Amino acid sequence: MSMLDPRTLTVLITGATSGIGAATARRFASAGARVVAVGRRAERLAALTAEFGDLILPLEFDVRDEAATFAAIASLPAPFDAYNVVFANAGLALGLEPTHEADLDDWRTMVETNITGMLYTVRATLPAMVARKQGHLVFTGSVAGDFAYPGANVYGATKAFVKQFSLNVWADLSGSGVRVTNIEPGLTETEFSVVRFAGDQSRAEKIYTGVDAMTGEDIAEQVFFACTQPRHVNINRIQSMAAQQGFAALTVKRNPA
């Protein structure tokens, strides 16, 4: 059976003003899909709208705000209210300090965005797709949800939550007509590290020095692939790494001689 025509898709994307979200919005819109672009930066939403015109519906709100999230979804005008892909992508990492030195506000922000905001997005959008018996729920996870590394304490834990939640949602929805996919990137050069290091550009750039990292466009292509599969195919997970990245060896902290 042939791949889905992207022109039949209406894609709601959170975190659409930067990185993977912005790249995914552009990937779908350039293929003729309608896109509901959700973000907090009005000027970037306006730029997307200027680029693609009527294919983009900008929605400015914070996914951590339950009332704003539900109100915005309820207010969608036709034909954008008939969304059949929801990409719960909004998320971030803050800091790389060890657990005993980490900033509680950073932890709180990561949990509220990566978990709570994601849950609001899903709960606000999923019932309509289930009622229509057609849709696709896509998450942005991370290799950090499987592989621990120093300083990823709460960030990695939030992505482990996303991974398991996506699988549990699929257990609920299999056979419903709504598909579920978790996208789990490794090293990807976007604004991710700039945010993680509170705007320290030089520190962020060091993460990618000497490495041909993946890009937001690379990950957007994976989302596009999963969402344009024939409707009888569900891609449970896509985990990817830059070709220069790998699994860390187990560490042994030895006593001094």
C-alpha positions as MATLAB code, in Angstrom:
seq = 'MSMLDPRTLTVLITGATSGIGAATARRFASAGARVVAVGRRAERLAALTAEFGDLILPLEFDVRDEAATFAAIASLPAPFDAYNVVFANAGLALGLEPTHEADLDDWRTMVETNITGMLYTVRATLPAMVARKQGHLVFTGSVAGDFAYPGANVYGATKAFVKQFSLNVWADLSGSGVRVTNIEPGLTETEFSVVRFAGDQSRAEKIYTGVDAMTGEDIAEQVFFACTQPRHVNINRIQSMAAQQGFAALTVKRNPA';
ca = [
       0.000    0.000    0.000;
       1.249    3.495   -0.814;
       2.452    6.040    1.710;
      -0.009    8.605    3.057;
      -0.354   11.812    1.090;
       0.914   14.565    3.444;
      -1.648   16.923    1.906;
      -4.295   14.925    3.805;
      -2.624   15.706    7.143;
      -3.273   18.470    9.635;
      -0.391   18.457   12.100;
      -0.452   20.123   15.520;
       3.099   20.726   16.784;
       4.062   22.043   20.213;
       7.456   23.674   20.602;
       7.186   24.784   16.975;
       9.285   27.941   17.314;
      12.724   26.335   17.374;
      14.785   23.226   16.749;
      13.023   19.978   15.941;
       9.563   21.522   16.198;
      10.270   24.324   13.742;
      12.001   21.954   11.331;
       9.059   19.556   11.501;
       6.557   22.357   10.893;
       8.502   23.363    7.791;
       8.847   19.750    6.599;
       5.110   19.113    6.709;
       4.060   22.517    5.386;
       6.502   22.261    2.487;
       4.806   18.975    1.568;
       1.372   20.601    1.604;
       0.133   19.631    5.074;
      -1.709   22.082    7.287;
       0.178   22.882   10.494;
      -1.041   24.215   13.834;
       2.182   25.740   15.158;
       2.225   26.098   18.943;
       4.847   28.116   20.761;
       5.571   30.978   23.136;
       7.503   33.278   20.760;
       5.084   35.263   18.648;
       7.722   36.609   16.279;
       8.834   33.100   15.306;
       5.260   31.962   14.800;
       4.745   35.006   12.585;
       7.816   34.050   10.535;
       6.422   30.560    9.938;
       3.095   32.035    8.881;
       4.806   34.469    6.514;
       6.738   31.576    4.976;
       3.798   29.244    4.348;
       0.701   31.446    4.490;
      -2.651   29.754    5.001;
      -1.065   26.366    5.682;
       0.046   27.616    9.126;
      -2.220   28.447   12.067;
      -0.094   30.051   14.816;
      -1.116   29.434   18.435;
       0.757   31.288   21.154;
       0.509   29.651   24.577;
       2.575   27.776   27.156;
       1.878   24.033   27.338;
       2.548   24.183   31.094;
      -0.654   26.219   31.477;
      -3.495   23.707   31.693;
      -6.328   26.192   31.133;
      -4.566   27.875   28.206;
      -3.802   24.547   26.569;
      -7.361   23.232   26.743;
      -8.840   26.584   25.700;
      -6.541   26.906   22.690;
      -7.310   23.405   21.432;
     -11.048   23.934   21.924;
     -10.904   27.184   19.947;
      -9.302   25.758   16.793;
     -11.196   26.877   13.683;
     -12.026   24.635   10.728;
     -10.236   23.019    8.980;
      -7.442   23.021   11.602;
      -9.761   21.525   14.215;
      -9.684   18.255   12.260;
      -6.010   17.633   13.145;
      -4.918   14.041   12.563;
      -1.322   14.294   13.801;
      -0.300   15.689   17.189;
       3.430   16.104   17.790;
       3.937   16.634   21.538;
       7.391   18.041   21.060;
       7.780   20.918   23.566;
      10.567   20.128   25.995;
      13.974   21.177   27.253;
      17.039   20.297   29.286;
      18.506   22.609   31.919;
      21.938   22.242   33.468;
      24.417   19.382   33.708;
      25.169   19.535   37.426;
      25.281   16.308   39.446;
      22.150   15.506   41.406;
      23.391   16.864   44.721;
      24.283   20.229   43.156;
      21.389   20.636   40.712;
      19.073   23.628   40.777;
      15.577   22.767   42.023;
      14.029   25.364   39.740;
      15.674   23.667   36.755;
      14.261   20.328   37.859;
      10.826   21.842   38.322;
      10.861   23.466   34.889;
      11.911   20.239   33.163;
       9.203   18.209   34.901;
       6.532   20.845   34.227;
       7.469   21.095   30.538;
       8.624   17.609   29.546;
       6.018   15.712   31.555;
       3.146   17.913   32.751;
       2.920   20.060   29.606;
       3.131   16.954   27.446;
       0.305   15.347   29.433;
      -1.897   18.434   29.022;
      -1.240   18.379   25.270;
      -2.191   14.725   24.972;
      -5.298   14.947   27.142;
      -6.529   18.051   25.303;
      -6.064   16.666   21.787;
      -6.443   12.884   21.948;
     -10.217   12.499   22.539;
     -11.064   14.126   19.204;
      -8.755   11.801   17.261;
     -10.137    8.757   19.057;
     -13.687    9.914   18.257;
     -12.750   10.322   14.581;
     -11.035    6.894   14.653;
      -8.034    8.340   12.884;
      -4.914   10.087   14.089;
      -1.306    9.876   15.119;
       0.273   10.904   18.408;
       4.018   11.564   18.203;
       6.351   12.309   21.105;
       9.863   13.716   21.339;
      11.798   11.403   23.593;
      15.576   11.035   23.755;
      18.288    8.418   23.923;
      18.634    9.800   27.474;
      15.443    7.895   28.249;
      17.407    4.659   27.806;
      21.034    5.570   28.501;
      22.198    7.406   31.616;
      24.967    9.982   31.486;
      26.385   12.284   34.172;
      24.295   15.396   34.725;
      21.195   14.068   32.961;
      19.506   13.115   36.214;
      16.039   14.681   35.900;
      16.185   15.339   32.153;
      16.872   11.659   31.451;
      14.155   10.651   33.895;
      11.592   12.851   32.122;
      12.469   11.240   28.797;
      12.197    7.775   30.325;
       8.701    8.838   31.399;
       7.891    9.941   27.844;
       9.104    6.613   26.452;
       7.039    4.509   28.842;
       4.013    6.776   28.559;
       4.080    6.458   24.768;
       4.125    2.667   25.028;
       1.300    2.662   27.574;
      -0.779    4.999   25.403;
      -0.235    2.647   22.477;
      -1.451   -0.228   24.667;
      -4.647    1.781   25.197;
      -5.062    2.843   21.564;
      -3.997   -0.110   19.417;
      -6.922   -0.927   17.148;
      -8.511    2.498   17.669;
      -7.255    4.041   14.434;
      -4.882    6.330   16.353;
      -1.195    5.522   16.073;
       1.587    6.316   18.571;
       5.288    6.937   17.919;
       8.146    8.025   20.171;
      11.034    9.788   18.411;
      14.258    9.340   20.427;
      17.172   11.388   19.073;
      20.734   11.397   20.239;
      23.188   14.243   19.613;
      21.287   16.890   17.640;
      22.554   20.426   17.112;
      19.717   22.889   17.669;
      19.154   25.529   20.359;
      18.916   22.634   22.836;
      22.358   23.156   24.397;
      22.073   26.950   24.366;
      18.944   26.576   26.504;
      20.575   23.922   28.666;
      23.483   26.250   29.457;
      21.325   29.350   30.024;
      22.377   31.100   26.839;
      26.114   30.367   27.082;
      26.793   30.039   23.348;
      30.464   29.096   23.659;
      29.739   26.304   26.132;
      26.914   25.040   23.932;
      29.137   24.985   20.843;
      31.721   22.815   22.606;
      29.176   19.992   22.805;
      29.251   19.714   19.017;
      32.913   20.514   18.332;
      34.486   17.905   16.072;
      31.206   16.015   15.664;
      28.907   15.893   12.659;
      25.773   16.065   14.815;
      22.262   15.432   13.599;
      20.094   18.455   12.840;
      16.504   19.411   13.496;
      15.844   18.632    9.836;
      17.192   15.093   10.275;
      14.735   14.459   13.104;
      11.873   16.142   11.234;
      12.442   13.636    8.427;
      11.995   10.793   10.915;
       8.708   12.278   12.144;
       7.557   12.727    8.549;
       8.482    9.122    7.726;
       6.523    7.710   10.678;
       3.455    9.838    9.954;
       3.266    9.038    6.252;
       3.393    5.278    6.661;
       0.252    3.454    5.462;
      -2.403    3.580    8.165;
      -2.072   -0.118    8.973;
       1.582    0.438   10.013;
       2.572    1.802   13.434;
       6.166    2.823   14.152;
       6.485    2.364   17.915;
       9.896    3.993   18.380;
      12.613    5.587   16.267;
      15.910    5.863   18.131;
      18.763    7.551   16.275;
      22.263    8.803   17.000;
      24.866   10.821   15.170;
      27.223    8.393   13.455;
      30.032    9.508   15.773;
      27.990    8.853   18.919;
      27.769    5.537   20.712;
      26.881    3.819   23.965;
      29.003    4.786   26.970;
      31.080    2.100   28.610;
      30.176    1.133   32.171;
      32.299    3.076   34.635;
      34.245    1.767   37.593;
      35.345    4.281   40.246;
      38.471    2.745   41.749;
      39.921    3.418   45.183;
      43.259    5.237   45.161;
      46.280    2.927   45.399;
];
